[in-house]
Every structure is written in C-alpha cells, then in structure tokens.
Amino acid sequence: MSMKEHPAGARKVLVFGAGPAGMTAAISAARSGARVTLVEKTDEIGRKLSMTGNGRANLSNRNLTHEMYHTEAAGRMDGFLSRFGTSELISFLSSIGLLTRWEGDGLYPVSGQASAAVLALRRSCERSGVEMITGAQLKTVTPKPAGGFVCGAGGREFSADAVILATGGLSGPRSCQASGDAYYLCEQLGIPCTPRYPALVPLIVEDETLPQKTGVRAWARIRFFAERDRDRKPIADEFGEVQFTAKSVSGIPVLQASDIVARALHDGFDVRAEVDLFPEVTETAWQDLTADLTGRFSSETVLNVLCGICNASLAESILRRLSLTETDRMSDLSPDLRNALFKQLRAFPVRIRGIGDYARAQATAGGASLAELDDDCQSRRIPGLYLAGELVDVNGRCGGYNLHWAFLSGMLSGVHAARGRSFEPDDAEG
Ligand SMILES: Cc1cc2nc3c(=O)[nH]c(=O)nc-3n(C[C@H](O)[C@H](O)[C@H](O)COP(=O)(O)OP(=O)(O)OC[C@H]3O[C@@H](n4cnc5c(N)ncnc54)[C@H](O)[C@@H]3O)c2cc1C
C-alpha cells in the first residue's frame, strides 16, 4: 500500500493552522493511518516559525521542566514533558529530515535556518499524504450529535471524525496575521479560556532621562519589584543583556520577566525595576572601586569617569537624572551626590508603565484552559476535539520552550486523534 492510500475505515482528521503545532499534528496523524486535511488561513505555511530565534529557530532547550512554563495548570506540565522530551523531539525532527544540534542549552537546526524547519515540516506533510489547503479561515466548528464534526472554513464545509485546532495565539509581527480566532470558537464550544495578554514582550517605560536612540545595551542584573513587596523581595530577578530606550526596556532578561510583570501590573501594582550594571562585583569590592575612582579622578569630569565604567548613553542618562552637567567634576560632588551617583550604577531605577503590544510579543499568555484537556490534548468536554500549540494556556520562557510545546502538543494530539491511543516514543521516529 502506498503512503497515500488508507485502509478502509481510516479516521478522517482535520487540522486547522499550519504552524509547527498543526504541521506536527498533521504528520503524526497521517503516519498513524488517518486521512488528514490541514487547513491554513493565510497563503503561507509556517510564517511565524520562519521568523523564530532571529531566523535560526531555537527549537527546544535542555532544561525542560514545568518551572520554565507559565500556565494555570502548572502541575500538568511535567507529565507532558516526560512523554515528549528533547530526545523524542530530536527523533521526530530527524525523521522529517531536519538535523539539529545543541548550541549551549538550545536546540537549533544544523543549517542555522528556521526556514529549514518550515521546509522539512511542509515536505513531510506532503510525503505523508496530508491534503493541504491554504487561504481558508476556520469560522465554525460544530460537533455532530452522533460523533464527528462539521467545520466551516474558506466558504466550504469539512467533515471529520476528529478536529485539531492549532491556530496559534495573538503574538508576532503584523505580517503573521495572528488573530486568535480559536479562543472565540473554544468559548462558543464551552471550553473556558483564561485571559490573554502579550508575553515575552518589551516593557514600556516612557522615561525621558533614558537614551532617545536605540541600540543602548548593557550586561546587567535586572530585578523587578511590585509595590506590595515591603520586604523588597523581587518578583523577578534576571541576568543578561538589557536594552534601553526612552520608551521601553527589552532584551532577553526583560522578556523573561515580562509575564510576571504583566500579571503584577494587571493586579494593579506599581512595578519598578532596578538595574545593577555590576552584578559580579561584591559590596566590599564596590566600596574599594568607588573610593579609588573618587580619589584618583577627582579632577576629572563625572561624565568621563562614568564613560570608563558604563555605556556612554547610560552615563548621560545618569547625569540627567542627577541634574549634573558635562563639565561637573568629581571633586564638585557632595558626599551625598557621590553616593547617589554610584547607587545609579548598582540600582538604576526604571518605573515600568506597561507592556508592549502583541506585535512585539513572542508569545501569548493565557488561552484555552489546559485543565480542560486530557493527557492527549483532547477536550474533556468534547471528545474528538484536540487543541495544540500557542492557542492553549501554556507559555514558556525564551529559549525554545514555546516551540517545544508546539511540537509536543501537536504530536500527542495527532497520534491520538488518528488512532485513539496515546503517543509512544516510537511514534516520534516515524
Ligand atoms: C519573533 C518571534 C520569535 C520567536 N522565537 C522563538 C524561538 O526561537 N523559540 C521558541 O520556542 N519560540 C519562539 N517564538 C514563539 C513561537 O513562534 C510560537 O510559540 C509558535 O510559532 C507557536 O506555534 P503554533 O503552531 O501554535 O502557532 P503559529 O506558529 O502561530 O501557527 C498558527 C497557524 O494557524 C493559522 N491560523 C490562524 N487562525 C486560523 C484560522 N481561523 N483558520 C486556519 N488557520 C488559522 C495561522 O495563520 C498560522 O499559520 C517566537 C515568536 C516570535 C513572534
């Protein structure tokens, strides 16, 4: 029997959304013997996937644990990850012809190109006999009383035994056309959705003392405090390259904290960040360093001293904040002002006024409730309906966790939708 022929009685599976979750679901369902149709709203397959990881696609991470994910049903994540971890993902990707390698903790295509992942998934769909329809937007999902579904998309009606919704979330540049359609469909079907907001997103500051130009970066520790924390316990504490402009702060450490910060802002708390530009320097060493600078460079301008120890644009920001001029010298500073100057370098304060919009976000927080899904990503309320990928209330940290979830949920739902039995590691090898 050729790959495109199906045994009599093969189940018909409809998959909506040709991103990583939907294409993985379509491939695994087809390999498991189903007749599969994959329906995509846009004319382009895997548009967002092609943009991931700055065009390189960080596909997964060595540190896959529930702590790396935000979801209301956090207790479920370890169970999912233990069934489809990095070795299963690597086997699956290799089975579709995409070789990967570890770079530090991140998994990437060996080619170094996200477009290679899109191509391998698309070609594997084609080789597995998946019918692919583009330019057809899913509008309705109607369960039939006797089982199965009728779905309306692109002015046509499609019938199937099982339906997999993998239509993504709301994040990404406008060219991705992410519209979050399926939240509305889920709610119509009685599947609860948690509130959505942009995740892995820059934070809005609107601070005129910060540099006007873009590209100002500093390796730093950034800690976020919510007003409620009188004991000064940070709600998030991250290290890495922070990027500053007068409008926003970004960079990976900011994106990593953005979900927690968004929740605190949503709960009505004031949030401020403190940036430590010398996180590796102990307090004692810092005292010695600042005493040395004060003594040796007393006749030097404050600006020149700062430029020797931090980014020049941040040095100008510090002058603005302390109302100093470019000609003020170290010896002009009172002890209090000198302390304030050095404090800016260890706890540069930034008030957070909001979060960036979906166009600048890499993920959507919230979504279709994970608690509503069984271990195969099937709805507990509507058997035969599966949800996968960003649509579900699961969002990970930066570093490959979101794509891993897309592949994982696509694989589990595809195998089960086709056969009614759960994923086993051999399924990853095709
Ligand atoms: C700039 C950027 C960089 C990123 N980098 C990384 C990274 O390096 N590593 C990582 O892990 N994650 C990264 N992410 C996140 C990652 O891209 C997403 O988690 C992932 O694409 C989600 O996969 P998905 O299949 O669920 O959804 P999507 O990739 O969004 O695919 C959903 C598909 O469904 C289609 N669709 C929508 N509505 C309908 C409808 N009504 N009918 C039919 N089709 C529909 C869409 O057009 C789309 O093709 C990044 C995101 C962005 C924006």
PDB file of C-alpha atoms in Angstrom, residues 9 43 53 66 277 301:
ATOM      1  CA  GLY A   9     -12.305   2.809   7.953  1.00  0.00           C
ATOM      2  CA  ASP A  43      -1.374  31.751   1.819  1.00  0.00           C
ATOM      3  CA  GLY A  53      15.119  32.711  17.004  1.00  0.00           C
ATOM      4  CA  HIS A  66       7.484  22.882  34.477  1.00  0.00           C
ATOM      5  CA  LEU A 277      25.387  47.248  35.998  1.00  0.00           C
ATOM      6  CA  THR A 301      34.578  65.222  34.794  1.00  0.00           C
TER       7      THR A 301
END
